[in-house]
Coordinates of N, CA and C in Angstrom, one line a residue:
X1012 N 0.8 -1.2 0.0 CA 0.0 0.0 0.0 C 0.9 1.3 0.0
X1013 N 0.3 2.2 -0.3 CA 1.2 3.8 0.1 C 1.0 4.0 1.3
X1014 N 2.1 4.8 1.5 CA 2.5 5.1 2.7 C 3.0 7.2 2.0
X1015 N 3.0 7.7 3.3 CA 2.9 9.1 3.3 C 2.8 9.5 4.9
X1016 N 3.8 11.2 4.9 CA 3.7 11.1 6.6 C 2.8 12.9 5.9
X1017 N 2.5 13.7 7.3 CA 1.6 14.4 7.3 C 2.4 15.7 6.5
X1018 N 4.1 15.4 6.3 CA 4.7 16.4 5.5 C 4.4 16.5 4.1
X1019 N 4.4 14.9 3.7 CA 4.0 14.4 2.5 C 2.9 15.2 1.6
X1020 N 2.2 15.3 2.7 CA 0.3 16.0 2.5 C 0.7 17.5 2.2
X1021 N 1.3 17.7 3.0 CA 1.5 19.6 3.1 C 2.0 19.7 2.2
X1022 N 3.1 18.7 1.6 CA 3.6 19.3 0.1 C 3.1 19.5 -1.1
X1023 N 2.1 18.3 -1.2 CA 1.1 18.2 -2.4 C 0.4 18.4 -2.4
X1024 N -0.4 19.6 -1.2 CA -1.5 20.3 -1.1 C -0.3 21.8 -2.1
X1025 N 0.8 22.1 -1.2 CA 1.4 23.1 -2.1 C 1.3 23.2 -3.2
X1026 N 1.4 22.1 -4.0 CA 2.1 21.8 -5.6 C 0.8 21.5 -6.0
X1027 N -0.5 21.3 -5.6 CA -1.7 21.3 -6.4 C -2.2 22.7 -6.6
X1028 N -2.3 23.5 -5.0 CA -2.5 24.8 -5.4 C -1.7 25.6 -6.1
X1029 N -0.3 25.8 -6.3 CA 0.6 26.4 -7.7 C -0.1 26.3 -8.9
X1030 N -0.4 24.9 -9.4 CA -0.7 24.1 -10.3 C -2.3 24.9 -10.9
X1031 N -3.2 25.2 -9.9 CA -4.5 25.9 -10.3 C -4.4 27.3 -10.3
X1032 N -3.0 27.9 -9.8 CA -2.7 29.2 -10.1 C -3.8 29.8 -9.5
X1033 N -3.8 29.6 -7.6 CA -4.8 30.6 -6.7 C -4.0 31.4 -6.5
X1034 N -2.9 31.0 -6.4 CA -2.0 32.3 -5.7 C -1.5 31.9 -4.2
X1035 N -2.5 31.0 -3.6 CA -2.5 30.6 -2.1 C -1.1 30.0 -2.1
X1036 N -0.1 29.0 -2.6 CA 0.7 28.2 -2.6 C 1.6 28.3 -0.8
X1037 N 1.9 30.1 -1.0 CA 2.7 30.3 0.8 C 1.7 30.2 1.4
X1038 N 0.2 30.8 1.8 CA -0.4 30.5 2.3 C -1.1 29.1 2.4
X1039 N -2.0 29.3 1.6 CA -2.9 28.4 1.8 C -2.5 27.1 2.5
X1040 N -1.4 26.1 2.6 CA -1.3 24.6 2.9 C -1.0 25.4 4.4
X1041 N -0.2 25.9 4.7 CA 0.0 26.2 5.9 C -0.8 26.4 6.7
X1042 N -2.5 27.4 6.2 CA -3.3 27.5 7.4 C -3.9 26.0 6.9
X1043 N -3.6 25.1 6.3 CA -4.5 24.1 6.4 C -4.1 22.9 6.7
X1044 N -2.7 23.0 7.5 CA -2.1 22.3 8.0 C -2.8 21.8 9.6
X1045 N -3.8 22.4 9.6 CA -4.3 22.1 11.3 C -5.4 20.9 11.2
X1046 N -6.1 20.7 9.5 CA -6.7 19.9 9.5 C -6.4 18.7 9.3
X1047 N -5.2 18.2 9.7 CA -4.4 17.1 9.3 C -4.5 15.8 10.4
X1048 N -4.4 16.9 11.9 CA -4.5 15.4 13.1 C -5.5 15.9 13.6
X1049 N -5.8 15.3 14.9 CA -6.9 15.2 16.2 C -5.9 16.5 17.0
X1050 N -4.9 16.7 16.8 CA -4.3 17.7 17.6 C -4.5 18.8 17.3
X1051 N -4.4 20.0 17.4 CA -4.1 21.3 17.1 C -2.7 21.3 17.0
X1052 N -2.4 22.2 15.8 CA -1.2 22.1 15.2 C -0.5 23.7 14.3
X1053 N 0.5 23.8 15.2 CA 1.7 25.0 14.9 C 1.8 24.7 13.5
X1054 N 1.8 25.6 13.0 CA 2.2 25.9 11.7 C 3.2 27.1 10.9
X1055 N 4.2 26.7 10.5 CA 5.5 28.2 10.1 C 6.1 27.5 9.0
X1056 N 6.8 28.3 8.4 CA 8.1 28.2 7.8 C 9.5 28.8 8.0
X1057 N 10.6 27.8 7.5 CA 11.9 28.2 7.7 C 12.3 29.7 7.1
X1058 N 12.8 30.4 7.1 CA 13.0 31.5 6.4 C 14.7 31.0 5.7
X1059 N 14.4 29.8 4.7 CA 15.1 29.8 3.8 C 14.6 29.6 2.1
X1060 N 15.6 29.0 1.3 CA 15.4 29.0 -0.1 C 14.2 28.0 -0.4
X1061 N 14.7 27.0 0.6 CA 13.5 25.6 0.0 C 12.5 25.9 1.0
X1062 N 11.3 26.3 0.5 CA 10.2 26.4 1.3 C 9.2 24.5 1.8
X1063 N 9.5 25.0 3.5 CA 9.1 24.0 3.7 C 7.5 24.3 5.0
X1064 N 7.2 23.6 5.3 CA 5.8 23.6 6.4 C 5.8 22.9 7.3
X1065 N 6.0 22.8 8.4 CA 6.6 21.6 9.3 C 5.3 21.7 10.9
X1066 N 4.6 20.8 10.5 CA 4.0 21.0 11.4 C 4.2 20.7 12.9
X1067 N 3.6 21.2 13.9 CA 4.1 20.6 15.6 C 2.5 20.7 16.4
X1068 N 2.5 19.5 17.2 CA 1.1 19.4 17.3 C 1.2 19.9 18.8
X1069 N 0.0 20.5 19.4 CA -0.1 20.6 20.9 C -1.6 20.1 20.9
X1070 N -1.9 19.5 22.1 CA -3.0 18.4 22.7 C -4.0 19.9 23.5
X1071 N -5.1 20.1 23.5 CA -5.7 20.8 24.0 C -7.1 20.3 25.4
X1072 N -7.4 20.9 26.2 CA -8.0 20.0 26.6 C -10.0 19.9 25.9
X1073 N -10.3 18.9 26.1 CA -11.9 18.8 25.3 C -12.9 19.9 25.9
X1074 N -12.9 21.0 27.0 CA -13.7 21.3 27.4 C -13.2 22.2 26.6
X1075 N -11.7 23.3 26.4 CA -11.6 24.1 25.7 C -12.5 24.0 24.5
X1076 N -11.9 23.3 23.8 CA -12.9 22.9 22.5 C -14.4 23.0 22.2
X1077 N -15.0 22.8 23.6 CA -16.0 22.3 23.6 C -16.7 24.4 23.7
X1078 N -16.0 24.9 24.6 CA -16.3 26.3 24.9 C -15.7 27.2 23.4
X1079 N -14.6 26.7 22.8 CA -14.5 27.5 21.5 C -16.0 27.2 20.7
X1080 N -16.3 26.2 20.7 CA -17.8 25.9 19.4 C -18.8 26.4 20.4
X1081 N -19.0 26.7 21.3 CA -20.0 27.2 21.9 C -20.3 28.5 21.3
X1082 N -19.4 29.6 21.2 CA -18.7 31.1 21.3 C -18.1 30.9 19.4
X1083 N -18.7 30.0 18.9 CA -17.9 30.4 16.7 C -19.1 31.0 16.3
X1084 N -19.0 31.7 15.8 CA -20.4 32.7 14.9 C -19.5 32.3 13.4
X1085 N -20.8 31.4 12.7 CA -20.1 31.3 11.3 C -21.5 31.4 9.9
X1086 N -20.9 32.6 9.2 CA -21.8 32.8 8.6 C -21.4 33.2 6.9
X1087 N -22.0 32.9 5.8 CA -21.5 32.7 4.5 C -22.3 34.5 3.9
X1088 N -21.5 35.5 3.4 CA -22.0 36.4 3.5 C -22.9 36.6 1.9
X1089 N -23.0 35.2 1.2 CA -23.6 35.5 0.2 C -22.9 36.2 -0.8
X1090 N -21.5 36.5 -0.7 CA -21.1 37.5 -1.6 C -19.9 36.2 -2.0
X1091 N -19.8 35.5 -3.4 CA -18.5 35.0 -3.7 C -17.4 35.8 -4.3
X1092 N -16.3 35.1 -3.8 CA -14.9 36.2 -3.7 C -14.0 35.2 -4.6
X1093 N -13.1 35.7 -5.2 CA -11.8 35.1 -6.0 C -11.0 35.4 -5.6
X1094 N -9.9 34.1 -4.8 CA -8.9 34.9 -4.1 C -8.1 35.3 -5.1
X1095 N -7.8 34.4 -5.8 CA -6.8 34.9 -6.7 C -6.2 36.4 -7.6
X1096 N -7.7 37.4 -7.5 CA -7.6 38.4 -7.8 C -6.8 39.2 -7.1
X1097 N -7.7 39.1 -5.3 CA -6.8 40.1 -4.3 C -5.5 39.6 -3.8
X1098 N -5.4 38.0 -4.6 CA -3.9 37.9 -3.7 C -2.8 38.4 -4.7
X1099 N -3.5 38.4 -5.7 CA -2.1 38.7 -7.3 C -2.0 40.4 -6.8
X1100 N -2.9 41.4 -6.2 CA -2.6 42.8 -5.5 C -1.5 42.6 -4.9
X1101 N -2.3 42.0 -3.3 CA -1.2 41.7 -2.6 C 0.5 41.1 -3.0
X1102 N 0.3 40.4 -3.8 CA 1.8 40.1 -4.3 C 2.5 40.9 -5.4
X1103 N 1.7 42.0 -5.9 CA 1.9 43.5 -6.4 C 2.8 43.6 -5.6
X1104 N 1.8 44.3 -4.2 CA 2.1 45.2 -3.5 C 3.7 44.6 -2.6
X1105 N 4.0 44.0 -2.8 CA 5.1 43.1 -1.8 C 6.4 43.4 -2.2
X1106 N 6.0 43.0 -4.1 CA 7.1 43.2 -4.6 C 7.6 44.8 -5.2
X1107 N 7.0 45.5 -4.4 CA 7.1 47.2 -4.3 C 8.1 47.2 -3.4
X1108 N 8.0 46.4 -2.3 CA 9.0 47.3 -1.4 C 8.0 48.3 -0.7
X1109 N 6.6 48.2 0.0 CA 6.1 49.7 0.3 C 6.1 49.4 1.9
X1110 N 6.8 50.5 2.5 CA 7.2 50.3 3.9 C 6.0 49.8 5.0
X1111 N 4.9 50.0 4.4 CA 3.7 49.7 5.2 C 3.1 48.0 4.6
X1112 N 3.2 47.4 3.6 CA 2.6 46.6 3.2 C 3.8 45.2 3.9
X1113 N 5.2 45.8 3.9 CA 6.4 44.7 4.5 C 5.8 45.0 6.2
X1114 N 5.6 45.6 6.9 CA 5.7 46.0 8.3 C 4.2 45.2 8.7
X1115 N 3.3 45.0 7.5 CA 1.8 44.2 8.1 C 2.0 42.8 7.7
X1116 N 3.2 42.2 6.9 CA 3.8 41.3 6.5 C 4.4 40.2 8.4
X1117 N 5.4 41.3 8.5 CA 5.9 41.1 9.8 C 5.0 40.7 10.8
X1118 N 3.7 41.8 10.7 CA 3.1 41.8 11.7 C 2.6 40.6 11.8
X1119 N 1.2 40.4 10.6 CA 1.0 39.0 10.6 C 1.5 37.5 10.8
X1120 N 2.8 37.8 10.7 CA 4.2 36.4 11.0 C 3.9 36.4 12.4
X1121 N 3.9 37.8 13.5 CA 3.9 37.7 14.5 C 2.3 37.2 15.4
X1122 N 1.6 37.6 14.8 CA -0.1 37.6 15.2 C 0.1 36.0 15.2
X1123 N 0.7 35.0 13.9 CA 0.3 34.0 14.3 C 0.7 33.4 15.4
X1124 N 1.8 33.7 15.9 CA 2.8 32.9 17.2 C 2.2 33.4 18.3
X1125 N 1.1 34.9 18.3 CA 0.3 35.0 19.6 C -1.0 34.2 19.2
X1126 N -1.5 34.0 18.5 CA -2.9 33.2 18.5 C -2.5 32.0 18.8
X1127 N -1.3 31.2 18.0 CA -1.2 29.5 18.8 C -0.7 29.8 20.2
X1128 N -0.3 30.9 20.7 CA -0.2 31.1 22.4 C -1.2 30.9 23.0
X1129 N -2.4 31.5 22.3 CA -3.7 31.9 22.7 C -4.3 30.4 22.8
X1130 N -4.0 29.4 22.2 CA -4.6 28.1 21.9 C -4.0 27.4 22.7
X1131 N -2.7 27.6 22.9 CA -2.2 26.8 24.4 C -2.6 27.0 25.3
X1132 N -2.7 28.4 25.9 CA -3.3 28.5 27.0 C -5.0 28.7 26.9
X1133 N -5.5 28.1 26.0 CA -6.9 28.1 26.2 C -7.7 28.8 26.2
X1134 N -7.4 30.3 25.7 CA -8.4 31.7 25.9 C -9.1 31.5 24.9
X1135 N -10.2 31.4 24.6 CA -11.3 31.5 24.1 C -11.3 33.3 23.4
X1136 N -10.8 33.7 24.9 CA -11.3 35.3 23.9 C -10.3 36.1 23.1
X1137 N -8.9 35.2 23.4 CA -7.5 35.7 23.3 C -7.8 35.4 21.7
X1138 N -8.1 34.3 21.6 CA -8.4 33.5 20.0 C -8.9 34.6 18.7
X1139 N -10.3 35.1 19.4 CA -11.1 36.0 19.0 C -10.6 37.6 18.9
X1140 N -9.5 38.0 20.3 CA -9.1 39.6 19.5 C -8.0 38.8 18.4
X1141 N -7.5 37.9 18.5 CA -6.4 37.7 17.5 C -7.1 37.7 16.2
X1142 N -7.9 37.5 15.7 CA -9.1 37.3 14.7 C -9.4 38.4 14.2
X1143 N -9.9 39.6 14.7 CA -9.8 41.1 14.3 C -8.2 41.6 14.4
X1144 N -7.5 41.0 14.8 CA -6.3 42.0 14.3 C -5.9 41.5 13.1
X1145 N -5.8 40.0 12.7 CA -5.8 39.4 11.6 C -6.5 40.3 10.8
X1146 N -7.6 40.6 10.9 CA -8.6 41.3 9.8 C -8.3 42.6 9.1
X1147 N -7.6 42.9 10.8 CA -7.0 44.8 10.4 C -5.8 44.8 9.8
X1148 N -5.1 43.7 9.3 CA -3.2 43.5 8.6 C -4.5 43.0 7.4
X1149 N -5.2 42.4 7.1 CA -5.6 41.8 5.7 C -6.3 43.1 5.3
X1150 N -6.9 43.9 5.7 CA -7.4 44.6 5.0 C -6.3 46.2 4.5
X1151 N -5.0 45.9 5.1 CA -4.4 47.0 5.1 C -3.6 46.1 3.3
X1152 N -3.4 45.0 3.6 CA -2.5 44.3 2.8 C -3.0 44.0 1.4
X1153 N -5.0 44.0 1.6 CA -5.8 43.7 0.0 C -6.9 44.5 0.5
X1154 N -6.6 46.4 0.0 CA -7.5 47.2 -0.3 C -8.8 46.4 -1.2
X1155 N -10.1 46.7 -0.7 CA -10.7 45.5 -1.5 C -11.4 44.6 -1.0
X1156 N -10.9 44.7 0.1 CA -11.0 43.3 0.8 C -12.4 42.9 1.7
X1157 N -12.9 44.5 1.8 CA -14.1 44.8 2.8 C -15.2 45.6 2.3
X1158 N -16.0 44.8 1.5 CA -16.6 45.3 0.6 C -17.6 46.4 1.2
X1159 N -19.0 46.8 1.3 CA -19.7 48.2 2.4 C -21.0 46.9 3.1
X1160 N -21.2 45.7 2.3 CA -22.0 44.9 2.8 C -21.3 44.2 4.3
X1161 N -19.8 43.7 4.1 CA -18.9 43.2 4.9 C -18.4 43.8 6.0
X1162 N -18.8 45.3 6.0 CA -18.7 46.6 6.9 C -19.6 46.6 7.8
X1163 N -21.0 46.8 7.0 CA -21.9 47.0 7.7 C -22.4 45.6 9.0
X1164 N -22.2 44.0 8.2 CA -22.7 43.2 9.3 C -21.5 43.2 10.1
X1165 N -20.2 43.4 10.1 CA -18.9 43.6 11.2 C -19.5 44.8 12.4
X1166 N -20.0 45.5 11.8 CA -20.4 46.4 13.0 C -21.7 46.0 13.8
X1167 N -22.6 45.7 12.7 CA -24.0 44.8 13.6 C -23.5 44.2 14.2
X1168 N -22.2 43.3 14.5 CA -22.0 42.3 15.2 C -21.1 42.7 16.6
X1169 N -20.7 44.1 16.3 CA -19.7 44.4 17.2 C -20.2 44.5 19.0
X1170 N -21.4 45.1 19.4 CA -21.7 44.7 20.4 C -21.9 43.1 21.1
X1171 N -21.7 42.4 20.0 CA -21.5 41.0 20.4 C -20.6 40.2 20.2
X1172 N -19.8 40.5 19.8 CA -18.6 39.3 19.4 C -17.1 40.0 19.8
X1173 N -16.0 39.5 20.2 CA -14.8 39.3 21.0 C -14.0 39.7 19.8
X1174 N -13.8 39.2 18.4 CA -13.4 39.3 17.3 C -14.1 38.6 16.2
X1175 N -13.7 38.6 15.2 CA -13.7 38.3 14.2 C -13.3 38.7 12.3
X1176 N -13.3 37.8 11.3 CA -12.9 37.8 10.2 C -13.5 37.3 9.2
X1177 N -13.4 37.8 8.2 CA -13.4 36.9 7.0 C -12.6 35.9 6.5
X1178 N -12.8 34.9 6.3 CA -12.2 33.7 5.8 C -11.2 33.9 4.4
X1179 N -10.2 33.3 4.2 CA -9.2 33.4 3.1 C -8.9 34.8 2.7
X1180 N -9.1 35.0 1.6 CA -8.4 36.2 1.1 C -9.4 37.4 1.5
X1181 N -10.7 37.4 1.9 CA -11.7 38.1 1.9 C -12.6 38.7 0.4
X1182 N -12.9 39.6 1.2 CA -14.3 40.1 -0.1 C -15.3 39.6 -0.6
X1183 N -15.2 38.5 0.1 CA -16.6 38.0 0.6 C -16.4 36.7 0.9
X1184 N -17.3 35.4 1.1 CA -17.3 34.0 1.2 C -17.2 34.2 2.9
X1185 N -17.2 33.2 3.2 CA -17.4 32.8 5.1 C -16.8 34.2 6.0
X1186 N -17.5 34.0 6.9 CA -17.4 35.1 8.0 C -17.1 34.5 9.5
X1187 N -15.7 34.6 10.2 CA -16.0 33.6 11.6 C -15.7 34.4 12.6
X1188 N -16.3 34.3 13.7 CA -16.2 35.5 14.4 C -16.6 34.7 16.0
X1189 N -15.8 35.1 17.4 CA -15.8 34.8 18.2 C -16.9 35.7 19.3
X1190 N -18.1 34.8 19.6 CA -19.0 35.2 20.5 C -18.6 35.8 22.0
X1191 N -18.8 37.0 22.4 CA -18.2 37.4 23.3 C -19.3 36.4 24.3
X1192 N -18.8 35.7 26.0 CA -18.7 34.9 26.8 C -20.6 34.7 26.8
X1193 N -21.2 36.0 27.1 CA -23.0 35.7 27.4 C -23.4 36.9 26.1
X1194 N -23.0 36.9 25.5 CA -23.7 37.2 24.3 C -25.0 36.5 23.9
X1195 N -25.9 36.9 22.8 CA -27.0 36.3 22.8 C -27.0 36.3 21.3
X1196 N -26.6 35.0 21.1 CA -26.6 34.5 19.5 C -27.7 34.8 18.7
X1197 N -28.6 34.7 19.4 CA -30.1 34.8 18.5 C -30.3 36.6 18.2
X1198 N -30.2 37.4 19.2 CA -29.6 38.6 19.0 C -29.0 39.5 17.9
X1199 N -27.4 38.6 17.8 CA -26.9 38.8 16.9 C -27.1 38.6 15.6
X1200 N -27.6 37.5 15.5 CA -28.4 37.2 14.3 C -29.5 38.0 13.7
X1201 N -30.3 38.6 14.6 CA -31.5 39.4 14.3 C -30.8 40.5 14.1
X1202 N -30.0 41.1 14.5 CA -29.2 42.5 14.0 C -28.7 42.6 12.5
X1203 N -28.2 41.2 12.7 CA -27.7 41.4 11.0 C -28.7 41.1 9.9
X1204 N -29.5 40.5 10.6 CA -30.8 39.8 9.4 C -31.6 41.6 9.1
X1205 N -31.2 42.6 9.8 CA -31.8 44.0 9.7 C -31.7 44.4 8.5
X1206 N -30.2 43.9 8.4 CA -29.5 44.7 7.4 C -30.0 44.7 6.1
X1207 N -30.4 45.6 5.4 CA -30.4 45.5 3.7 C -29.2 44.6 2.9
X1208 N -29.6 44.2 1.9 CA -28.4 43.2 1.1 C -28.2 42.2 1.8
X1209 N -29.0 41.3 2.6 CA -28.6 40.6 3.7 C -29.2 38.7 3.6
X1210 N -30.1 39.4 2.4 CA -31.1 38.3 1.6 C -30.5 37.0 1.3
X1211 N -29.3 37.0 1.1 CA -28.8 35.9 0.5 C -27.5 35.1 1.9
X1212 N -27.7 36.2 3.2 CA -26.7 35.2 3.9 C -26.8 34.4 4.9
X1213 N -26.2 33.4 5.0 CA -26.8 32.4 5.8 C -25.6 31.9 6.5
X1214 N -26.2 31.8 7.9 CA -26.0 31.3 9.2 C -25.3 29.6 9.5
X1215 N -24.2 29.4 9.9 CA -23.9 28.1 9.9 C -23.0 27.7 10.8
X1216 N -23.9 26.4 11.8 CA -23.0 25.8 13.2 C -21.4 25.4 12.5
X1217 N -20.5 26.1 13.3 CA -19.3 25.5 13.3 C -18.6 24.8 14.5
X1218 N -17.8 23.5 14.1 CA -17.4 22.9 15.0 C -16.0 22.6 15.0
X1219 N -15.1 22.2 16.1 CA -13.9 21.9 15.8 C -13.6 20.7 15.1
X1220 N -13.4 20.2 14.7 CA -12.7 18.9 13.7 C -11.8 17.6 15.2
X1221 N -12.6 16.7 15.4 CA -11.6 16.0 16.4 C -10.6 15.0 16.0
X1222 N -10.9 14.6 14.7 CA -10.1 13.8 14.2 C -9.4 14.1 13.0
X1223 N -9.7 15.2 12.5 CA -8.7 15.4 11.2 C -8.9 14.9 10.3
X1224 N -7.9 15.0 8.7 CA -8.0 14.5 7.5 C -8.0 13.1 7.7
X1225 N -8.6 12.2 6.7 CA -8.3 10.7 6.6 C -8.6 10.7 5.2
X1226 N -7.2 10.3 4.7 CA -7.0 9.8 3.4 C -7.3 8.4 2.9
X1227 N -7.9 7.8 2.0 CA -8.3 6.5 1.9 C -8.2 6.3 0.2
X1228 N -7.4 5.2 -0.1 CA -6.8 5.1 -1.4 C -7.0 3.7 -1.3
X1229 N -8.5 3.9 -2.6 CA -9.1 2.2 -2.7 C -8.3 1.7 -4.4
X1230 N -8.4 0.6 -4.1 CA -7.6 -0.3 -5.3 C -8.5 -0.3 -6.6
X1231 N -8.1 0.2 -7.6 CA -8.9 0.2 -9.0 C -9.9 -1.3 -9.3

């Protein structure tokens, strides 16, 4: 039979996305390196020539877990997005040299190493400001990114939620956002259902993943 370790995966998730030309190749496998075990799992690169992803797992306890999917607001804003448009910007803008687009570069390198802090030690809400500051480096990095519909339910939501983002590149497609502790879900929902242009978005339970990818390679 084949055999393959969870590096194996990370690299041919790389080399398929290059291959469809999203643009995601540095990103994309790396944030989706978490869906690989039952663990929660660090994710970086070397800062050298051969780009590599190396994952490192930390064990969390089940009630965390259990309190993060209590507190996920996950919602599809009706609006579909191409990342590949705003990420070919962003990779414009990089290869400028523009002192502000390298320094939210940085920043982001650094936001990730506080959010898997935030995962080790279990904050729920640590998770969630990390989530809006993520939001505030992507939107500085892909003008574009926050269209006036994606404005307006961020704000309806703001007396209720700890943080939150847009999913991938933004500009539209999933929305996840961290329930502040006694917030009233149903609440928040009704705020945003107010909104004009709001017809097409829909509401959806998110959960954490306990066992991860499983690969299965049946015989012709």
């Amino acid at each position: 039979g084949a055999s393959y370790t969870t590096s194996d995966v990370v690299h041919a998730v790389l080399v398929v996305e290059q291959l469809l030309t999203t643009g995601e190749g540095g990103r994309g496998p790396g944030r989706r390196v978490g869906t690989l075990g039952s663990k929660y799992l660090e994710r970086y690169k070397r800062q050298t020539i051969q780009v590599s992803v190396e994952p490192h797992t930390k064990t969390v306890r089940y009630q965390f877990l259990t309190d993060l999917e209590s507190r996920l607001l996950l919602l599809y804003t009706g609006k579909p997005r191409l990342a590949k448009n705003l990420l070919q910007n962003v990779i414009r803008n990089w290869y400028s040299q523009d002192s502000e687009i390298v320094h939210c570069f940085k920043s982001n390198y650094k936001l990730a190493e506080e959010c898997w802090k935030q995962v080790q030690e279990e904050n729920v809400d640590g998770v969630g400001k990390c989530l809006s500051e993520y939001w505030t480096v992507k939107k500085k990095l892909a003008p574009g990114s926050e269209p006036q519909l994606i404005k307006d339910v961020m704000e309806a939501l703001k007396p209720f939620i700890v943080g939150g983002s847009l999913a991938g590149a933004g500009g539209g497609g999933f929305l996840a956002a961290v329930l502040k502790k006694d917030a009233d879900r149903a609440k928040a929902v009704e705020e945003v259902r107010k909104l004009p242009g709001t017809e097409r978005l829909t509401f959806h339970k998110a959960t954490v993943d306990r066992k991860g990818m499983e690969v299965v390679i049946e015989s012709a």
